[in-house]
PDB file of C-alpha atoms in Angstrom:
ATOM      1  CA  MET A   1      12.088   5.225  -2.565  1.00 94.00           C
ATOM      2  CA  ILE A   2      11.119   1.646  -2.949  1.00 97.00           C
ATOM      3  CA  ILE A   3       7.888   0.078  -2.394  1.00 97.00           C
ATOM      4  CA  ARG A   4       6.863  -3.113  -3.588  1.00 97.00           C
ATOM      5  CA  ILE A   5       4.094  -4.394  -4.108  1.00 98.00           C
ATOM      6  CA  SER A   6       3.780  -7.864  -3.215  1.00 97.00           C
ATOM      7  CA  THR A   7       3.653 -10.450  -6.019  1.00 96.00           C
ATOM      8  CA  GLU A   8       3.842  -8.042  -8.281  1.00 96.00           C
ATOM      9  CA  GLY A   9       7.413  -6.183  -7.957  1.00 96.00           C
ATOM     10  CA  GLN A  10       8.991  -3.193  -6.636  1.00 98.00           C
ATOM     11  CA  PHE A  11       8.268   0.481  -7.348  1.00 98.00           C
ATOM     12  CA  ARG A  12      10.464   3.728  -7.229  1.00 97.00           C
ATOM     13  CA  VAL A  13       8.537   6.309  -5.976  1.00 97.00           C
ATOM     14  CA  LYS A  14       8.670   9.692  -5.228  1.00 96.00           C
ATOM     15  CA  SER A  15       9.142  10.570  -1.457  1.00 92.00           C
ATOM     16  CA  ALA A  16       6.283  12.964  -1.762  1.00 92.00           C
ATOM     17  CA  MET A  17       3.707  10.407  -2.653  1.00 95.00           C
ATOM     18  CA  LEU A  18       4.232   8.953   1.010  1.00 94.00           C
ATOM     19  CA  ASP A  19       2.339  10.966   2.620  1.00 94.00           C
ATOM     20  CA  THR A  20      -0.831  10.387   0.209  1.00 96.00           C
ATOM     21  CA  LEU A  21      -0.058   6.857   0.923  1.00 97.00           C
ATOM     22  CA  ALA A  22       0.050   6.950   4.522  1.00 96.00           C
ATOM     23  CA  ASP A  23      -3.716   9.194   4.299  1.00 97.00           C
ATOM     24  CA  LEU A  24      -5.064   6.094   2.340  1.00 98.00           C
ATOM     25  CA  ASP A  25      -3.678   3.827   5.138  1.00 98.00           C
ATOM     26  CA  GLU A  26      -5.368   5.515   7.599  1.00 97.00           C
ATOM     27  CA  LYS A  27      -8.533   5.377   5.530  1.00 98.00           C
ATOM     28  CA  ILE A  28      -8.360   1.911   5.185  1.00 98.00           C
ATOM     29  CA  ILE A  29      -7.843   1.027   8.436  1.00 98.00           C
ATOM     30  CA  GLU A  30     -10.590   2.902   9.650  1.00 98.00           C
ATOM     31  CA  ALA A  31     -13.007   1.456   6.577  1.00 98.00           C
ATOM     32  CA  VAL A  32     -11.874  -1.941   7.380  1.00 98.00           C
ATOM     33  CA  ALA A  33     -12.083  -1.150  11.378  1.00 98.00           C
ATOM     34  CA  ASN A  34     -15.861   0.092  10.280  1.00 98.00           C
ATOM     35  CA  GLU A  35     -16.834  -3.758   7.910  1.00 98.00           C
ATOM     36  CA  LYS A  36     -16.821  -0.979   5.197  1.00 98.00           C
ATOM     37  CA  GLN A  37     -16.246  -3.475   2.377  1.00 98.00           C
ATOM     38  CA  ASP A  38     -16.585  -1.747  -0.317  1.00 98.00           C
ATOM     39  CA  GLU A  39     -14.818   1.312   0.987  1.00 98.00           C
ATOM     40  CA  TYR A  40     -12.055  -0.857   1.192  1.00 98.00           C
ATOM     41  CA  GLN A  41     -11.660  -2.061  -1.524  1.00 98.00           C
ATOM     42  CA  THR A  42     -12.461   1.336  -3.607  1.00 98.00           C
ATOM     43  CA  LEU A  43      -9.323   2.848  -0.825  1.00 99.00           C
ATOM     44  CA  PHE A  44      -6.965  -0.040  -1.517  1.00 99.00           C
ATOM     45  CA  ASN A  45      -7.556  -0.109  -5.077  1.00 98.00           C
ATOM     46  CA  GLN A  46      -6.199   3.564  -5.548  1.00 99.00           C
ATOM     47  CA  MET A  47      -3.210   3.169  -3.412  1.00 98.00           C
ATOM     48  CA  ILE A  48      -2.354  -0.066  -5.126  1.00 99.00           C
ATOM     49  CA  GLU A  49      -3.220   2.102  -8.470  1.00 98.00           C
ATOM     50  CA  MET A  50      -1.453   5.493  -7.317  1.00 98.00           C
ATOM     51  CA  VAL A  51       2.444   3.252  -6.973  1.00 98.00           C
ATOM     52  CA  ARG A  52       1.490   1.455 -10.479  1.00 98.00           C
ATOM     53  CA  ASN A  53       0.897   4.825 -11.816  1.00 98.00           C
ATOM     54  CA  GLU A  54       3.143   6.949 -10.256  1.00 97.00           C
ATOM     55  CA  GLY A  55       6.524   4.559  -9.884  1.00 97.00           C
ATOM     56  CA  GLU A  56       8.832   3.338 -11.674  1.00 98.00           C
ATOM     57  CA  PRO A  57       8.970   0.010 -11.697  1.00 98.00           C
ATOM     58  CA  LEU A  58      12.454  -1.741 -10.948  1.00 98.00           C
ATOM     59  CA  GLU A  59      13.498  -4.686 -13.018  1.00 96.00           C
ATOM     60  CA  PRO A  60      12.772  -8.017 -11.519  1.00 88.00           C
ATOM     61  CA  ASP A  61      16.948  -8.574 -11.583  1.00 91.00           C
ATOM     62  CA  GLU A  62      17.288  -5.715  -9.441  1.00 92.00           C
ATOM     63  CA  LEU A  63      16.966  -5.835  -5.427  1.00 86.00           C
ATOM     64  CA  VAL A  64      16.675  -3.184  -3.445  1.00 92.00           C
ATOM     65  CA  GLU A  65      15.391  -2.313  -0.214  1.00 95.00           C
ATOM     66  CA  SER A  66      11.592  -2.181  -0.287  1.00 96.00           C
ATOM     67  CA  ILE A  67      10.303   1.003   2.555  1.00 94.00           C
ATOM     68  CA  VAL A  68       7.045  -0.123   1.951  1.00 96.00           C
ATOM     69  CA  VAL A  69       5.284  -3.331   1.192  1.00 97.00           C
ATOM     70  CA  LEU A  70       1.952  -3.503   0.254  1.00 98.00           C
ATOM     71  CA  PRO A  71      -0.211  -6.503   0.315  1.00 98.00           C
ATOM     72  CA  PRO A  72      -1.385  -8.203  -3.047  1.00 98.00           C
ATOM     73  CA  PRO A  73      -3.520  -6.819  -5.194  1.00 98.00           C
ATOM     74  CA  ASP A  74      -6.099  -9.605  -4.639  1.00 98.00           C
ATOM     75  CA  THR A  75      -6.018  -9.070  -0.863  1.00 98.00           C
ATOM     76  CA  THR A  76      -8.940  -9.593   0.145  1.00 97.00           C
ATOM     77  CA  PHE A  77     -11.373  -8.016   3.233  1.00 98.00           C
ATOM     78  CA  ALA A  78     -10.933 -11.150   5.783  1.00 97.00           C
ATOM     79  CA  GLU A  79      -7.145 -10.835   4.817  1.00 97.00           C
ATOM     80  CA  ALA A  80      -7.362  -6.901   5.559  1.00 98.00           C
ATOM     81  CA  ARG A  81      -8.789  -7.335   9.009  1.00 97.00           C
ATOM     82  CA  LYS A  82      -5.685  -8.716   9.622  1.00 96.00           C
ATOM     83  CA  LEU A  83      -3.196  -6.213   7.945  1.00 95.00           C
ATOM     84  CA  PHE A  84      -4.826  -2.851   7.905  1.00 96.00           C
ATOM     85  CA  VAL A  85      -5.260  -2.655  12.088  1.00 94.00           C
ATOM     86  CA  GLY A  86      -3.092  -0.543  14.155  1.00 94.00           C
ATOM     87  CA  ASP A  87      -0.095   1.931  12.801  1.00 93.00           C
ATOM     88  CA  GLY A  88      -1.479  -0.663   9.002  1.00 94.00           C
ATOM     89  CA  VAL A  89       1.111  -0.749   6.214  1.00 96.00           C
ATOM     90  CA  ILE A  90       2.814   2.314   6.177  1.00 94.00           C
ATOM     91  CA  PRO A  91       5.013   2.727   8.609  1.00 88.00           C
ATOM     92  CA  PRO A  92       4.563   6.014  10.920  1.00 87.00           C
ATOM     93  CA  ASP A  93       8.352   6.423  11.636  1.00 88.00           C
ATOM     94  CA  LEU A  94       8.913   7.080   8.011  1.00 84.00           C
ATOM     95  CA  LEU A  95       6.349  10.215   7.906  1.00 73.00           C
TER      96      LEU A  95
END
């Protein structure tokens, strides 16, 4: 499964990681909805680091369709209010 981190590139990750990412996505949605900026930042950093650490980076010239696209690591809380709503960034039909 391929996940893109915007501004960084694509990573090949194990499908089993999707459940954990979806849980983080739900927690981020809740933190943003409840205006908990510090909690949002902690959870979002965990999401990004999980993909970086457990994923295998693809070569920049290797273009593969990404099943999930995560926002850039420097996404502000104001930007997160627009992104982490409803279903968040992990499409529910992937689960």
